[in-house]
Amino acid sequence: MSVAVVTGGASGIGSAVAATLREQGWQVVVADLDVDDDLGTVDDRRVRTDVTDPASVARLAALLAEAGLRVGAVVTCAGTADNGPVREVGPERFALTLDLNLVGTYAVCHAFVDDLVHERGSVVTIGSVSGSRGSQHRAAYSASKGGVEALTRQLAVELAPEGVRVNCVAPGSTLTPLVAKAQGDESVRAAILASIPLGRYAEPAEVAEVVAFLAGPRSSFVTGQVWGVDGGQLAYGGWRSGGPRG
Ligand SMILES: NC(=O)c1ccc[n+]([C@@H]2O[C@H](COP(=O)([O-])OP(=O)(O)OC[C@H]3O[C@@H](n4cnc5c(N)ncnc54)[C@H](O)[C@@H]3O)[C@@H](O)[C@H]2O)c1
């Protein structure tokens, strides 16, 4: 049974990814700030990890190696969305988002590259529709997710000769605690809803289904891709007679 590490696996999209991968037969290790260490319980392996701290990521890799767990898939769901106007968000605050969403993604890929090569495994990063388009007050978030997409393509090309695939899933608005916090304002939520042709937010399990496909062998010839799971949000041009759903 292959081992998958899911960062941010204690909540939202990551939690759904962990559940879906388990259903599909993976041994999942959740690496999250918000869990206590437990590698002994096969169905519920977890390691408290801060992906912004290289020592913490190195500890995660060392603990898995000690436990004899070779990692065949890495899914990087740990992330944040700290939105604000450019006049208010200074470079230090901007950098915190980049540190978690982009550098944190890279750090985990870096830590497990030898395992992934050994297992001829795969990486699934988590982008966002914001990685490909502009919207209000999301400079840091958008830049971090655009960076994740570029990183995905780069790692895919670099690691393909060694048999490792790297893809990105770019969700649209998905019902998670992060979204409840970042889109708390009712008028923002209404505007976002109007921008989704399918007319609703995604469920985390809908995103997880695509992540699991890309993580596993059924997508064996797919690499370097960004897969949207966004209800048509990115395809939508912004107007339609009678509103987004006509
Ligand atoms: N929810 C959405 O609408 C949406 C849309 C597009 C992309 N995304 C992306 O999906 C990913 C998951 O988002 P979510 O909505 O499930 O959020 P969430 O807040 O529900 O979950 C994020 C998880 O990351 C963990 N985490 C935070 N900082 C960490 C750190 N330094 N080290 C390790 N773990 C850390 C948290 O403890 C939490 O368990 C993020 O990258 C987010 O940008 C979400």
PDB file of C-alpha atoms and ligand atoms in Angstrom:
ATOM      1  CA  MET A   1       0.000   0.000   0.000  1.00  0.00           C
ATOM      2  CA  SER A   2       1.509   3.357  -1.037  1.00  0.00           C
ATOM      3  CA  VAL A   3       2.075   6.153   1.436  1.00  0.00           C
ATOM      4  CA  ALA A   4       0.725   9.654   0.758  1.00  0.00           C
ATOM      5  CA  VAL A   5       1.682  12.747   2.752  1.00  0.00           C
ATOM      6  CA  VAL A   6      -1.070  15.362   2.842  1.00  0.00           C
ATOM      7  CA  THR A   7      -0.042  18.745   4.217  1.00  0.00           C
ATOM      8  CA  GLY A   8      -2.904  20.778   5.643  1.00  0.00           C
ATOM      9  CA  GLY A   9      -4.744  17.493   5.982  1.00  0.00           C
ATOM     10  CA  ALA A  10      -6.462  18.422   9.263  1.00  0.00           C
ATOM     11  CA  SER A  11      -9.073  20.704   7.687  1.00  0.00           C
ATOM     12  CA  GLY A  12     -11.020  21.640   4.585  1.00  0.00           C
ATOM     13  CA  ILE A  13      -9.714  20.407   1.236  1.00  0.00           C
ATOM     14  CA  GLY A  14      -6.764  18.559   2.836  1.00  0.00           C
ATOM     15  CA  SER A  15      -9.039  16.648   5.175  1.00  0.00           C
ATOM     16  CA  ALA A  16     -11.238  15.581   2.242  1.00  0.00           C
ATOM     17  CA  VAL A  17      -8.133  14.575   0.263  1.00  0.00           C
ATOM     18  CA  ALA A  18      -6.910  12.438   3.179  1.00  0.00           C
ATOM     19  CA  ALA A  19     -10.309  10.716   3.421  1.00  0.00           C
ATOM     20  CA  THR A  20     -10.556  10.069  -0.340  1.00  0.00           C
ATOM     21  CA  LEU A  21      -7.010   8.719  -0.581  1.00  0.00           C
ATOM     22  CA  ARG A  22      -7.675   6.399   2.367  1.00  0.00           C
ATOM     23  CA  GLU A  23     -10.838   5.131   0.655  1.00  0.00           C
ATOM     24  CA  GLN A  24      -8.723   4.405  -2.423  1.00  0.00           C
ATOM     25  CA  GLY A  25      -6.247   2.322  -0.449  1.00  0.00           C
ATOM     26  CA  TRP A  26      -3.470   4.799   0.343  1.00  0.00           C
ATOM     27  CA  GLN A  27      -1.765   4.924   3.740  1.00  0.00           C
ATOM     28  CA  VAL A  28      -2.143   8.624   4.535  1.00  0.00           C
ATOM     29  CA  VAL A  29       0.085  10.725   6.773  1.00  0.00           C
ATOM     30  CA  VAL A  30      -1.460  14.078   7.654  1.00  0.00           C
ATOM     31  CA  ALA A  31       1.198  16.790   8.147  1.00  0.00           C
ATOM     32  CA  ASP A  32      -0.423  19.809   9.721  1.00  0.00           C
ATOM     33  CA  LEU A  33       0.203  22.483  12.345  1.00  0.00           C
ATOM     34  CA  ASP A  34      -3.013  21.461  14.016  1.00  0.00           C
ATOM     35  CA  VAL A  35      -2.374  17.783  14.878  1.00  0.00           C
ATOM     36  CA  ASP A  36      -0.405  15.841  17.468  1.00  0.00           C
ATOM     37  CA  ASP A  37       2.146  13.250  16.378  1.00  0.00           C
ATOM     38  CA  ASP A  38       0.837   9.702  15.953  1.00  0.00           C
ATOM     39  CA  LEU A  39       2.481   7.349  13.503  1.00  0.00           C
ATOM     40  CA  GLY A  40       1.341   4.220  15.314  1.00  0.00           C
ATOM     41  CA  THR A  41      -2.313   4.254  14.273  1.00  0.00           C
ATOM     42  CA  VAL A  42      -2.266   2.977  10.686  1.00  0.00           C
ATOM     43  CA  ASP A  43      -5.620   4.508   9.711  1.00  0.00           C
ATOM     44  CA  ASP A  44      -4.847   7.876  11.276  1.00  0.00           C
ATOM     45  CA  ARG A  45      -1.151   8.694  10.889  1.00  0.00           C
ATOM     46  CA  ARG A  46      -0.228  12.295  11.556  1.00  0.00           C
ATOM     47  CA  VAL A  47       2.783  14.460  12.313  1.00  0.00           C
ATOM     48  CA  ARG A  48       2.637  17.977  13.683  1.00  0.00           C
ATOM     49  CA  THR A  49       4.404  19.978  10.967  1.00  0.00           C
ATOM     50  CA  ASP A  50       4.954  23.623  10.134  1.00  0.00           C
ATOM     51  CA  VAL A  51       5.674  23.732   6.397  1.00  0.00           C
ATOM     52  CA  THR A  52       7.179  27.229   6.778  1.00  0.00           C
ATOM     53  CA  ASP A  53       9.883  25.841   9.094  1.00  0.00           C
ATOM     54  CA  PRO A  54      12.560  23.801   7.277  1.00  0.00           C
ATOM     55  CA  ALA A  55      13.519  22.029  10.531  1.00  0.00           C
ATOM     56  CA  SER A  56       9.923  20.932  11.046  1.00  0.00           C
ATOM     57  CA  VAL A  57       9.678  19.598   7.482  1.00  0.00           C
ATOM     58  CA  ALA A  58      13.006  17.790   7.911  1.00  0.00           C
ATOM     59  CA  ARG A  59      11.659  16.253  11.151  1.00  0.00           C
ATOM     60  CA  LEU A  60       8.577  15.018   9.263  1.00  0.00           C
ATOM     61  CA  ALA A  61      10.773  13.334   6.652  1.00  0.00           C
ATOM     62  CA  ALA A  62      13.034  11.826   9.336  1.00  0.00           C
ATOM     63  CA  LEU A  63      10.092  10.423  11.329  1.00  0.00           C
ATOM     64  CA  LEU A  64       8.616   8.761   8.246  1.00  0.00           C
ATOM     65  CA  ALA A  65      11.991   7.312   7.266  1.00  0.00           C
ATOM     66  CA  GLU A  66      12.471   5.942  10.818  1.00  0.00           C
ATOM     67  CA  ALA A  67       9.012   4.360  10.616  1.00  0.00           C
ATOM     68  CA  GLY A  68       9.971   2.725   7.296  1.00  0.00           C
ATOM     69  CA  LEU A  69       7.342   4.683   5.346  1.00  0.00           C
ATOM     70  CA  ARG A  70       8.460   5.510   1.793  1.00  0.00           C
ATOM     71  CA  VAL A  71       6.385   8.313   0.351  1.00  0.00           C
ATOM     72  CA  GLY A  72       4.769   7.694  -3.049  1.00  0.00           C
ATOM     73  CA  ALA A  73       2.586  10.808  -3.183  1.00  0.00           C
ATOM     74  CA  VAL A  74       2.784  14.304  -1.759  1.00  0.00           C
ATOM     75  CA  VAL A  75      -0.289  16.558  -1.724  1.00  0.00           C
ATOM     76  CA  THR A  76       0.343  20.114  -0.564  1.00  0.00           C
ATOM     77  CA  CYS A  77      -2.888  21.516   0.863  1.00  0.00           C
ATOM     78  CA  ALA A  78      -1.428  23.640   3.696  1.00  0.00           C
ATOM     79  CA  GLY A  79      -2.230  27.215   2.809  1.00  0.00           C
ATOM     80  CA  THR A  80      -3.730  30.514   3.805  1.00  0.00           C
ATOM     81  CA  ALA A  81      -5.568  33.447   2.250  1.00  0.00           C
ATOM     82  CA  ASP A  82      -4.710  36.754   3.905  1.00  0.00           C
ATOM     83  CA  ASN A  83      -6.541  39.238   1.706  1.00  0.00           C
ATOM     84  CA  GLY A  84      -6.232  43.020   1.886  1.00  0.00           C
ATOM     85  CA  PRO A  85      -5.807  46.191  -0.180  1.00  0.00           C
ATOM     86  CA  VAL A  86      -2.353  46.985  -1.543  1.00  0.00           C
ATOM     87  CA  ARG A  87      -2.195  50.176   0.589  1.00  0.00           C
ATOM     88  CA  GLU A  88      -2.654  48.106   3.762  1.00  0.00           C
ATOM     89  CA  VAL A  89      -0.622  44.978   3.055  1.00  0.00           C
ATOM     90  CA  GLY A  90       3.069  45.730   3.470  1.00  0.00           C
ATOM     91  CA  PRO A  91       5.871  43.543   2.114  1.00  0.00           C
ATOM     92  CA  GLU A  92       6.312  41.670   5.396  1.00  0.00           C
ATOM     93  CA  ARG A  93       2.658  40.606   5.478  1.00  0.00           C
ATOM     94  CA  PHE A  94       2.795  39.796   1.737  1.00  0.00           C
ATOM     95  CA  ALA A  95       5.836  37.577   2.359  1.00  0.00           C
ATOM     96  CA  LEU A  96       4.037  35.535   5.056  1.00  0.00           C
ATOM     97  CA  THR A  97       1.522  34.311   2.466  1.00  0.00           C
ATOM     98  CA  LEU A  98       4.293  33.501  -0.021  1.00  0.00           C
ATOM     99  CA  ASP A  99       6.178  31.643   2.724  1.00  0.00           C
ATOM    100  CA  LEU A 100       3.283  29.337   3.499  1.00  0.00           C
ATOM    101  CA  ASN A 101       1.617  28.860   0.110  1.00  0.00           C
ATOM    102  CA  LEU A 102       4.649  28.815  -2.181  1.00  0.00           C
ATOM    103  CA  VAL A 103       7.847  28.217  -0.184  1.00  0.00           C
ATOM    104  CA  GLY A 104       5.995  25.717   2.048  1.00  0.00           C
ATOM    105  CA  THR A 105       4.898  23.783  -1.043  1.00  0.00           C
ATOM    106  CA  TYR A 106       8.447  23.716  -2.353  1.00  0.00           C
ATOM    107  CA  ALA A 107       9.884  22.683   1.031  1.00  0.00           C
ATOM    108  CA  VAL A 108       7.754  19.545   1.211  1.00  0.00           C
ATOM    109  CA  CYS A 109       8.482  18.540  -2.410  1.00  0.00           C
ATOM    110  CA  HIS A 110      12.186  19.060  -1.706  1.00  0.00           C
ATOM    111  CA  ALA A 111      12.075  16.915   1.440  1.00  0.00           C
ATOM    112  CA  PHE A 112      10.501  13.900  -0.282  1.00  0.00           C
ATOM    113  CA  VAL A 113      12.091  13.997  -3.725  1.00  0.00           C
ATOM    114  CA  ASP A 114      14.259  10.902  -3.139  1.00  0.00           C
ATOM    115  CA  ASP A 115      11.267   8.875  -1.918  1.00  0.00           C
ATOM    116  CA  LEU A 116       9.188  10.044  -4.878  1.00  0.00           C
ATOM    117  CA  VAL A 117      11.899   9.002  -7.323  1.00  0.00           C
ATOM    118  CA  HIS A 118      12.289   5.640  -5.587  1.00  0.00           C
ATOM    119  CA  GLU A 119       8.522   5.018  -5.723  1.00  0.00           C
ATOM    120  CA  ARG A 120       8.057   6.599  -9.194  1.00  0.00           C
ATOM    121  CA  GLY A 121       5.467   8.666  -7.380  1.00  0.00           C
ATOM    122  CA  SER A 122       3.643  11.913  -7.851  1.00  0.00           C
ATOM    123  CA  VAL A 123       3.017  15.354  -6.395  1.00  0.00           C
ATOM    124  CA  VAL A 124      -0.257  17.240  -6.423  1.00  0.00           C
ATOM    125  CA  THR A 125       0.030  20.900  -5.493  1.00  0.00           C
ATOM    126  CA  ILE A 126      -2.963  23.087  -4.722  1.00  0.00           C
ATOM    127  CA  GLY A 127      -3.330  26.263  -6.732  1.00  0.00           C
ATOM    128  CA  SER A 128      -6.452  28.387  -7.118  1.00  0.00           C
ATOM    129  CA  VAL A 129      -8.417  30.220  -9.776  1.00  0.00           C
ATOM    130  CA  SER A 130      -6.640  33.256  -8.277  1.00  0.00           C
ATOM    131  CA  GLY A 131      -3.379  31.920  -9.701  1.00  0.00           C
ATOM    132  CA  SER A 132      -4.603  32.732 -13.212  1.00  0.00           C
ATOM    133  CA  ARG A 133      -6.641  35.907 -12.860  1.00  0.00           C
ATOM    134  CA  GLY A 134      -6.943  39.117 -10.898  1.00  0.00           C
ATOM    135  CA  SER A 135      -9.571  39.866  -8.280  1.00  0.00           C
ATOM    136  CA  GLN A 136      -9.996  42.305  -5.409  1.00  0.00           C
ATOM    137  CA  HIS A 137      -7.499  42.426  -2.518  1.00  0.00           C
ATOM    138  CA  ARG A 138      -5.685  39.200  -3.320  1.00  0.00           C
ATOM    139  CA  ALA A 139      -2.219  40.381  -4.349  1.00  0.00           C
ATOM    140  CA  ALA A 140      -0.270  38.028  -2.079  1.00  0.00           C
ATOM    141  CA  TYR A 141      -2.636  35.093  -2.484  1.00  0.00           C
ATOM    142  CA  SER A 142      -2.775  35.434  -6.247  1.00  0.00           C
ATOM    143  CA  ALA A 143       1.006  35.784  -6.549  1.00  0.00           C
ATOM    144  CA  SER A 144       1.537  32.738  -4.324  1.00  0.00           C
ATOM    145  CA  LYS A 145      -0.837  30.589  -6.371  1.00  0.00           C
ATOM    146  CA  GLY A 146       0.590  31.767  -9.701  1.00  0.00           C
ATOM    147  CA  GLY A 147       3.936  30.741  -8.239  1.00  0.00           C
ATOM    148  CA  VAL A 148       2.595  27.312  -7.285  1.00  0.00           C
ATOM    149  CA  GLU A 149       1.434  26.754 -10.863  1.00  0.00           C
ATOM    150  CA  ALA A 150       4.839  27.779 -12.259  1.00  0.00           C
ATOM    151  CA  LEU A 151       6.591  25.586  -9.688  1.00  0.00           C
ATOM    152  CA  THR A 152       4.386  22.652 -10.694  1.00  0.00           C
ATOM    153  CA  ARG A 153       5.403  22.926 -14.341  1.00  0.00           C
ATOM    154  CA  GLN A 154       9.052  23.371 -13.405  1.00  0.00           C
ATOM    155  CA  LEU A 155       9.169  20.319 -11.106  1.00  0.00           C
ATOM    156  CA  ALA A 156       7.210  18.253 -13.637  1.00  0.00           C
ATOM    157  CA  VAL A 157       9.789  18.889 -16.320  1.00  0.00           C
ATOM    158  CA  GLU A 158      12.754  18.441 -13.986  1.00  0.00           C
ATOM    159  CA  LEU A 159      11.527  15.189 -12.413  1.00  0.00           C
ATOM    160  CA  ALA A 160       9.890  13.520 -15.440  1.00  0.00           C
ATOM    161  CA  PRO A 161      13.117  11.748 -16.460  1.00  0.00           C
ATOM    162  CA  GLU A 162      13.145  10.173 -12.998  1.00  0.00           C
ATOM    163  CA  GLY A 163       9.564   8.940 -13.311  1.00  0.00           C
ATOM    164  CA  VAL A 164       7.881  11.463 -10.989  1.00  0.00           C
ATOM    165  CA  ARG A 165       4.722  13.281 -12.104  1.00  0.00           C
ATOM    166  CA  VAL A 166       3.779  16.711 -10.752  1.00  0.00           C
ATOM    167  CA  ASN A 167       0.359  18.310 -11.258  1.00  0.00           C
ATOM    168  CA  CYS A 168      -1.653  21.105  -9.714  1.00  0.00           C
ATOM    169  CA  VAL A 169      -5.336  21.226  -8.814  1.00  0.00           C
ATOM    170  CA  ALA A 170      -6.748  24.751  -8.930  1.00  0.00           C
ATOM    171  CA  PRO A 171     -10.014  24.893  -6.990  1.00  0.00           C
ATOM    172  CA  GLY A 172     -12.537  27.654  -7.250  1.00  0.00           C
ATOM    173  CA  SER A 173     -14.409  28.772  -4.142  1.00  0.00           C
ATOM    174  CA  THR A 174     -14.823  25.708  -1.922  1.00  0.00           C
ATOM    175  CA  LEU A 175     -16.773  25.411   1.306  1.00  0.00           C
ATOM    176  CA  THR A 176     -14.039  25.249   3.968  1.00  0.00           C
ATOM    177  CA  PRO A 177     -13.105  27.110   7.170  1.00  0.00           C
ATOM    178  CA  LEU A 178     -10.593  29.153   5.127  1.00  0.00           C
ATOM    179  CA  VAL A 179     -13.289  30.465   2.836  1.00  0.00           C
ATOM    180  CA  ALA A 180     -15.604  31.226   5.742  1.00  0.00           C
ATOM    181  CA  LYS A 181     -12.842  33.429   7.185  1.00  0.00           C
ATOM    182  CA  ALA A 182     -11.543  35.008   3.960  1.00  0.00           C
ATOM    183  CA  GLN A 183     -14.959  35.638   2.396  1.00  0.00           C
ATOM    184  CA  GLY A 184     -16.858  36.501   5.569  1.00  0.00           C
ATOM    185  CA  ASP A 185     -18.538  39.574   4.062  1.00  0.00           C
ATOM    186  CA  GLU A 186     -21.968  38.646   2.615  1.00  0.00           C
ATOM    187  CA  SER A 187     -21.590  41.033  -0.355  1.00  0.00           C
ATOM    188  CA  VAL A 188     -18.265  39.384  -1.272  1.00  0.00           C
ATOM    189  CA  ARG A 189     -19.849  35.937  -1.069  1.00  0.00           C
ATOM    190  CA  ALA A 190     -22.767  37.043  -3.269  1.00  0.00           C
ATOM    191  CA  ALA A 191     -20.386  38.506  -5.873  1.00  0.00           C
ATOM    192  CA  ILE A 192     -18.294  35.326  -5.888  1.00  0.00           C
ATOM    193  CA  LEU A 193     -21.363  33.118  -6.184  1.00  0.00           C
ATOM    194  CA  ALA A 194     -22.509  35.167  -9.185  1.00  0.00           C
ATOM    195  CA  SER A 195     -19.157  34.449 -10.844  1.00  0.00           C
ATOM    196  CA  ILE A 196     -19.569  30.644 -10.720  1.00  0.00           C
ATOM    197  CA  PRO A 197     -21.505  29.319 -13.735  1.00  0.00           C
ATOM    198  CA  LEU A 198     -22.524  26.150 -11.884  1.00  0.00           C
ATOM    199  CA  GLY A 199     -24.057  28.467  -9.297  1.00  0.00           C
ATOM    200  CA  ARG A 200     -22.568  27.130  -6.071  1.00  0.00           C
ATOM    201  CA  TYR A 201     -19.350  26.627  -4.144  1.00  0.00           C
ATOM    202  CA  ALA A 202     -17.460  23.336  -4.491  1.00  0.00           C
ATOM    203  CA  GLU A 203     -17.606  20.700  -1.781  1.00  0.00           C
ATOM    204  CA  PRO A 204     -14.114  19.708  -0.568  1.00  0.00           C
ATOM    205  CA  ALA A 205     -14.818  16.103  -1.638  1.00  0.00           C
ATOM    206  CA  GLU A 206     -15.274  17.251  -5.255  1.00  0.00           C
ATOM    207  CA  VAL A 207     -11.786  18.742  -5.225  1.00  0.00           C
ATOM    208  CA  ALA A 208     -10.402  15.663  -3.462  1.00  0.00           C
ATOM    209  CA  GLU A 209     -11.698  13.353  -6.197  1.00  0.00           C
ATOM    210  CA  VAL A 210      -9.554  15.102  -8.834  1.00  0.00           C
ATOM    211  CA  VAL A 211      -6.549  15.260  -6.502  1.00  0.00           C
ATOM    212  CA  ALA A 212      -6.785  11.504  -5.898  1.00  0.00           C
ATOM    213  CA  PHE A 213      -6.989  10.821  -9.646  1.00  0.00           C
ATOM    214  CA  LEU A 214      -3.849  12.888 -10.259  1.00  0.00           C
ATOM    215  CA  ALA A 215      -2.009  11.347  -7.293  1.00  0.00           C
ATOM    216  CA  GLY A 216      -2.562   7.779  -8.441  1.00  0.00           C
ATOM    217  CA  PRO A 217      -1.581   5.565 -11.366  1.00  0.00           C
ATOM    218  CA  ARG A 218      -4.775   6.134 -13.374  1.00  0.00           C
ATOM    219  CA  SER A 219      -3.299   9.478 -14.493  1.00  0.00           C
ATOM    220  CA  SER A 220       0.007   7.866 -15.486  1.00  0.00           C
ATOM    221  CA  PHE A 221       0.602  10.078 -18.565  1.00  0.00           C
ATOM    222  CA  VAL A 222      -0.502  13.374 -16.992  1.00  0.00           C
ATOM    223  CA  THR A 223       2.192  15.728 -15.739  1.00  0.00           C
ATOM    224  CA  GLY A 224       2.858  19.470 -15.597  1.00  0.00           C
ATOM    225  CA  GLN A 225      -0.863  20.290 -15.724  1.00  0.00           C
ATOM    226  CA  VAL A 226      -3.134  22.635 -13.826  1.00  0.00           C
ATOM    227  CA  TRP A 227      -6.571  21.074 -13.394  1.00  0.00           C
ATOM    228  CA  GLY A 228      -9.367  23.465 -12.525  1.00  0.00           C
ATOM    229  CA  VAL A 229     -12.162  22.294 -10.210  1.00  0.00           C
ATOM    230  CA  ASP A 230     -14.113  25.527 -10.219  1.00  0.00           C
ATOM    231  CA  GLY A 231     -17.656  25.140 -11.571  1.00  0.00           C
ATOM    232  CA  GLY A 232     -16.637  27.098 -14.670  1.00  0.00           C
ATOM    233  CA  GLN A 233     -15.366  30.120 -12.677  1.00  0.00           C
ATOM    234  CA  LEU A 234     -12.204  30.571 -14.719  1.00  0.00           C
ATOM    235  CA  ALA A 235     -13.906  30.002 -18.056  1.00  0.00           C
ATOM    236  CA  TYR A 236     -16.587  32.611 -17.333  1.00  0.00           C
ATOM    237  CA  GLY A 237     -16.063  35.957 -19.096  1.00  0.00           C
ATOM    238  CA  GLY A 238     -18.029  38.007 -16.572  1.00  0.00           C
ATOM    239  CA  TRP A 239     -21.421  38.601 -18.179  1.00  0.00           C
ATOM    240  CA  ARG A 240     -24.329  36.690 -19.576  1.00  0.00           C
ATOM    241  CA  SER A 241     -27.837  37.811 -20.442  1.00  0.00           C
ATOM    242  CA  GLY A 242     -29.917  37.306 -17.279  1.00  0.00           C
ATOM    243  CA  GLY A 243     -26.859  36.835 -15.043  1.00  0.00           C
ATOM    244  CA  PRO A 244     -24.257  34.101 -14.837  1.00  0.00           C
ATOM    245  CA  ARG A 245     -26.808  31.306 -15.053  1.00  0.00           C
ATOM    246  CA  GLY A 246     -28.869  33.010 -17.765  1.00  0.00           C
TER     247      GLY A 246
HETATM  248  N1  LIG B   1     -11.352  26.972   0.118  1.00  0.00           N
HETATM  249  C1  LIG B   1     -11.226  27.523  -1.080  1.00  0.00           C
HETATM  250  O1  LIG B   1     -12.163  28.157  -1.621  1.00  0.00           O
HETATM  251  C2  LIG B   1      -9.956  27.375  -1.837  1.00  0.00           C
HETATM  252  C3  LIG B   1      -9.959  27.752  -3.189  1.00  0.00           C
HETATM  253  C4  LIG B   1      -8.792  27.609  -3.904  1.00  0.00           C
HETATM  254  C5  LIG B   1      -7.644  27.128  -3.294  1.00  0.00           C
HETATM  255  N2  LIG B   1      -7.694  26.788  -1.979  1.00  0.00           N
HETATM  256  C6  LIG B   1      -6.452  26.302  -1.387  1.00  0.00           C
HETATM  257  O2  LIG B   1      -6.654  25.029  -0.820  1.00  0.00           O
HETATM  258  C7  LIG B   1      -5.720  24.847   0.251  1.00  0.00           C
HETATM  259  C8  LIG B   1      -6.486  24.373   1.474  1.00  0.00           C
HETATM  260  O3  LIG B   1      -7.416  25.379   1.815  1.00  0.00           O
HETATM  261  P1  LIG B   1      -8.698  25.100   2.737  1.00  0.00           P
HETATM  262  O4  LIG B   1      -9.757  25.992   2.214  1.00  0.00           O
HETATM  263  O5  LIG B   1      -8.921  23.656   2.871  1.00  0.00           O
HETATM  264  O6  LIG B   1      -8.162  25.735   4.114  1.00  0.00           O
HETATM  265  P2  LIG B   1      -8.319  25.289   5.648  1.00  0.00           P
HETATM  266  O7  LIG B   1      -8.018  26.520   6.429  1.00  0.00           O
HETATM  267  O8  LIG B   1      -9.610  24.573   5.869  1.00  0.00           O
HETATM  268  O9  LIG B   1      -7.128  24.235   5.831  1.00  0.00           O
HETATM  269  C9  LIG B   1      -5.793  24.640   5.795  1.00  0.00           C
HETATM  270  C10 LIG B   1      -4.989  23.680   6.657  1.00  0.00           C
HETATM  271  O10 LIG B   1      -3.609  24.080   6.564  1.00  0.00           O
HETATM  272  C11 LIG B   1      -3.038  23.977   7.854  1.00  0.00           C
HETATM  273  N3  LIG B   1      -1.881  24.869   7.964  1.00  0.00           N
HETATM  274  C12 LIG B   1      -1.884  26.218   8.007  1.00  0.00           C
HETATM  275  N4  LIG B   1      -0.640  26.680   8.136  1.00  0.00           N
HETATM  276  C13 LIG B   1       0.180  25.588   8.149  1.00  0.00           C
HETATM  277  C14 LIG B   1       1.583  25.415   8.259  1.00  0.00           C
HETATM  278  N5  LIG B   1       2.409  26.461   8.384  1.00  0.00           N
HETATM  279  N6  LIG B   1       2.072  24.159   8.233  1.00  0.00           N
HETATM  280  C15 LIG B   1       1.233  23.083   8.124  1.00  0.00           C
HETATM  281  N7  LIG B   1      -0.096  23.198   8.036  1.00  0.00           N
HETATM  282  C16 LIG B   1      -0.621  24.435   8.046  1.00  0.00           C
HETATM  283  C17 LIG B   1      -4.156  24.380   8.807  1.00  0.00           C
HETATM  284  O11 LIG B   1      -3.902  23.934  10.135  1.00  0.00           O
HETATM  285  C18 LIG B   1      -5.367  23.708   8.146  1.00  0.00           C
HETATM  286  O12 LIG B   1      -5.537  22.398   8.646  1.00  0.00           O
HETATM  287  C19 LIG B   1      -5.013  26.190   0.440  1.00  0.00           C
HETATM  288  O13 LIG B   1      -3.784  26.161  -0.248  1.00  0.00           O
HETATM  289  C20 LIG B   1      -5.945  27.157  -0.248  1.00  0.00           C
HETATM  290  O14 LIG B   1      -5.275  28.283  -0.744  1.00  0.00           O
HETATM  291  C21 LIG B   1      -8.820  26.889  -1.229  1.00  0.00           C
END
